[in-house]
Short mmCIF file of C-alpha atoms in Angstrom, two decimals:
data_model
loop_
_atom_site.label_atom_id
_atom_site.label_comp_id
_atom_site.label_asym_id
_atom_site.label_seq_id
_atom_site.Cartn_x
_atom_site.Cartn_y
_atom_site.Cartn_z
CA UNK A 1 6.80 2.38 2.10
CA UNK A 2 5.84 -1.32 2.93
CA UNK A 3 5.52 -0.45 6.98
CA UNK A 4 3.41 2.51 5.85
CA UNK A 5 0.74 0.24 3.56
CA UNK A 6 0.57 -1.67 6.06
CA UNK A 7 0.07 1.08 8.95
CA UNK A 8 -2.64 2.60 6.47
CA UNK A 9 -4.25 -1.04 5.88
CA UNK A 10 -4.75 -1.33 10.11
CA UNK A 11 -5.93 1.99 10.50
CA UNK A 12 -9.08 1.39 8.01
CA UNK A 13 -9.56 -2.23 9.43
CA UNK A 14 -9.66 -0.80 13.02
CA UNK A 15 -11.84 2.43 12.11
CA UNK A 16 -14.04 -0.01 10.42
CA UNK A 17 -14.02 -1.75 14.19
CA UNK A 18 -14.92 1.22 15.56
CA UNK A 19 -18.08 2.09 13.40
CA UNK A 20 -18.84 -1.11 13.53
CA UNK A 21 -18.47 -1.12 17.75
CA UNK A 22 -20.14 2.32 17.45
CA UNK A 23 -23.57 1.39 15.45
CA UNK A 24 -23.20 -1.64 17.51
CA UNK A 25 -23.55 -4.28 14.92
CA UNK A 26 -23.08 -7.98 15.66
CA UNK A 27 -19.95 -9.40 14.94
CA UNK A 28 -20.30 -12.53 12.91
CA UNK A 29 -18.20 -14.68 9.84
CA UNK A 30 -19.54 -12.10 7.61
CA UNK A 31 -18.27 -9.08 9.81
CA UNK A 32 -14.96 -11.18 10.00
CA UNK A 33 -14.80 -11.76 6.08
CA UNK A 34 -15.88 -7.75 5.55
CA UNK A 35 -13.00 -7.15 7.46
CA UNK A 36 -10.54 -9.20 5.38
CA UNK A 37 -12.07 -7.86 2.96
CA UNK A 38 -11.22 -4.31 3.80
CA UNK A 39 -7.48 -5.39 4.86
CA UNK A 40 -6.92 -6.32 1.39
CA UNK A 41 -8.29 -3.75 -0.72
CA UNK A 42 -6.15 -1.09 1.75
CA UNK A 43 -3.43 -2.85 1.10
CA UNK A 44 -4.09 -2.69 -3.04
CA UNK A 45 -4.89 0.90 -2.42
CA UNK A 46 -1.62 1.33 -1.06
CA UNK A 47 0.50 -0.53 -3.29
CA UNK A 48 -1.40 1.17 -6.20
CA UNK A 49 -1.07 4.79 -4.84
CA UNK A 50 2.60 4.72 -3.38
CA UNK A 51 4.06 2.89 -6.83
CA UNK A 52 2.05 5.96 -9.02
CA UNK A 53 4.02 8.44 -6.31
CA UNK A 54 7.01 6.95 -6.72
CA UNK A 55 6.98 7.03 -10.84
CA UNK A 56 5.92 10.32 -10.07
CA UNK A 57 8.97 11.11 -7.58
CA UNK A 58 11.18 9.52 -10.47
CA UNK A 59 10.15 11.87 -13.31
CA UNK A 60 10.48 15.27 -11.10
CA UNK A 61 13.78 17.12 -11.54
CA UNK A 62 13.42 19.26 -8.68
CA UNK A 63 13.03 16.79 -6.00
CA UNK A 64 11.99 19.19 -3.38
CA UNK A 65 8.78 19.86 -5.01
CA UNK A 66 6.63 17.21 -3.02
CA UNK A 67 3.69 19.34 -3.48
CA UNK A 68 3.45 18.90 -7.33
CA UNK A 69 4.42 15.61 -7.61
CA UNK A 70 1.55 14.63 -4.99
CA UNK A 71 -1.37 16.91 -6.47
CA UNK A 72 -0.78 15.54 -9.90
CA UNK A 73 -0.44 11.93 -8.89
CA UNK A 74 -3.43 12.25 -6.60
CA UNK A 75 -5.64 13.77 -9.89
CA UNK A 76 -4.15 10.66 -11.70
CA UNK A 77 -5.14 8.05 -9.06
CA UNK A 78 -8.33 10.45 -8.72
CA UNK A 79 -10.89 8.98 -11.05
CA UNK A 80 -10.12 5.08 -10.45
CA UNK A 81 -10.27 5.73 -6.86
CA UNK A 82 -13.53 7.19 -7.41
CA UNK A 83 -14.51 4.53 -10.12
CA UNK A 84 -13.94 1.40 -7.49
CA UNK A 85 -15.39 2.43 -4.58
CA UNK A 86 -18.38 4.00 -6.28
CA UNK A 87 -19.15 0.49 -8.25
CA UNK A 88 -18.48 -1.14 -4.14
CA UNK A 89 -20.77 1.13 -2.61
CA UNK A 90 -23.49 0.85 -5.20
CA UNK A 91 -23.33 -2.97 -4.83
CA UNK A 92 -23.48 -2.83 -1.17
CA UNK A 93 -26.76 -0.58 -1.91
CA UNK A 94 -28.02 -3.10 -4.28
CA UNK A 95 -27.83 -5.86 -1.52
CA UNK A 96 -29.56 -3.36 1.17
CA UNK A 97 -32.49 -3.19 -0.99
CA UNK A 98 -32.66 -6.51 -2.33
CA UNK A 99 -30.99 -9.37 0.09
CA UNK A 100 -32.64 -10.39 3.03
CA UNK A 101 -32.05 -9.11 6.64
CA UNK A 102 -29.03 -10.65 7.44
CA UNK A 103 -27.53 -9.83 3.99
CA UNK A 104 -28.47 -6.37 4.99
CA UNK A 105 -26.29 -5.89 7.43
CA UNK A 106 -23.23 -7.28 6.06
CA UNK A 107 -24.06 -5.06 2.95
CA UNK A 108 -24.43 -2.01 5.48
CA UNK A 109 -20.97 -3.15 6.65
CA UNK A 110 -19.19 -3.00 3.43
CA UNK A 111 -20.66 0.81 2.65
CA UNK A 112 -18.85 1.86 5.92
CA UNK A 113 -15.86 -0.07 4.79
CA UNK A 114 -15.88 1.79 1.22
CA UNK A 115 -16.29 4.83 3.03
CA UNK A 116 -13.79 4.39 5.69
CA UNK A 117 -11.39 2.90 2.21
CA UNK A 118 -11.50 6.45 0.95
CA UNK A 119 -11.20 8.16 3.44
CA UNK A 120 -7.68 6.50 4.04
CA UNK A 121 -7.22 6.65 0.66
CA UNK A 122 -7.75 10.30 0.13
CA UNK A 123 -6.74 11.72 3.16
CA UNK A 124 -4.57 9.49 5.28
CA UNK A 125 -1.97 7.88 3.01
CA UNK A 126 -0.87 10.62 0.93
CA UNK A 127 0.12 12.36 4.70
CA UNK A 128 2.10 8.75 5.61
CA UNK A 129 4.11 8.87 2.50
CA UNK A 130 5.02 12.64 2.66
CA UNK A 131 5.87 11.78 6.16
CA UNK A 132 8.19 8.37 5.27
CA UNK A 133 9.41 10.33 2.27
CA UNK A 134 10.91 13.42 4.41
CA UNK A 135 11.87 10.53 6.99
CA UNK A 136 14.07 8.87 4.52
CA UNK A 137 15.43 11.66 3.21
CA UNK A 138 16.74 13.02 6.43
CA UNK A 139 18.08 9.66 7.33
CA UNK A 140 20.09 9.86 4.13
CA UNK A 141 20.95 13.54 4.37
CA UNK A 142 22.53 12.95 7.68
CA UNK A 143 24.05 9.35 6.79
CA UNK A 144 26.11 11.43 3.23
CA UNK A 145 26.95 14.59 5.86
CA UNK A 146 28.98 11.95 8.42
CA UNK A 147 30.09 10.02 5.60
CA UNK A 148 31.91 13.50 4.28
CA UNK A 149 32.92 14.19 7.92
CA UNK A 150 34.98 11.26 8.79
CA UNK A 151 36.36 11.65 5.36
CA UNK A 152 37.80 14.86 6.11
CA UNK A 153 38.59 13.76 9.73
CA UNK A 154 40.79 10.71 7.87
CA UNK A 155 42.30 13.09 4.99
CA UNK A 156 45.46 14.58 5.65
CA UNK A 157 46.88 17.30 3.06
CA UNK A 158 50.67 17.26 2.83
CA UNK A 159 52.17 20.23 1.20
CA UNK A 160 55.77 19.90 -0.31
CA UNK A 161 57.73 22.84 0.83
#
């Protein structure tokens, strides 16, 4: 899950590159600290979303229902997600219409950062864990079926006649 977080974290820092390459804003210390910024609140998101799947994971008894256990921790996760990046995105607003010109920018900045936050959030790292998830699991799967196989091949049944 850690390489995951991590993959998700540098996907929203470079798509937050990209917007910012795209609208062709300057690149400055406050760019560099948005960025940093960004890094670390992916990274929280992560943590915060992959730990609530895993208690989730933990309390199903059918553990092929992936489905279930991600729709209801997603609804959990749903309103704080919501919450934070709606109080970010207001205070990036805030500065817009307030702050001076080169606040401005920086402010403009951060709302594509909350946006691009979610949108990894929502969309992106639920996908990454159901894919590490069925990754693992395989790996296992196959690891317990030659496990059983040189067992058998090692076994030898003698019958007393």
């Amino acid at each position: 899950c850690a390489i995951t977080a991590m993959g998700g974290s540098l996907l929203s820092v470079a798509l937050l590159m990209a917007l910012t390459a795209i609208f062709r804003f300057t690149i400055n210390s406050s760019f560099l600290a948005i960025n940093i910024i960004t890094l670390v609140l992916a990274l929280a998101e992560s943590v915060m979303l992959f730990d609530s799947l895993e208690k989730e994971r933990a309390k199903l008894t059918d553990k092929n229902d992936r489905s279930t256990q991600l729709t209801n921790t997603l609804k959990a996760n749903s309103f704080r997600q919501k919450f934070t990046y709606g109080a970010l995105f207001g205070l990036a607003l805030i500065f817009i219409i307030l702050m001076p010109t080169t606040i401005k920018q920086a402010s403009l900045i951060m709302m594509f950062a909350v946006v691009v936050l979610l949108f990894v959030a929502v969309y992106v790292l639920p996908f990454l864990w159901c894919l590490t998830i069925t990754q693992v699991s395989d790996k296992i799967r196959v690891k317990k079926e030659k496990t059983i196989k040189n067992n058998l091949k090692t076994t030898t049944c003698s019958v007393k006649k």
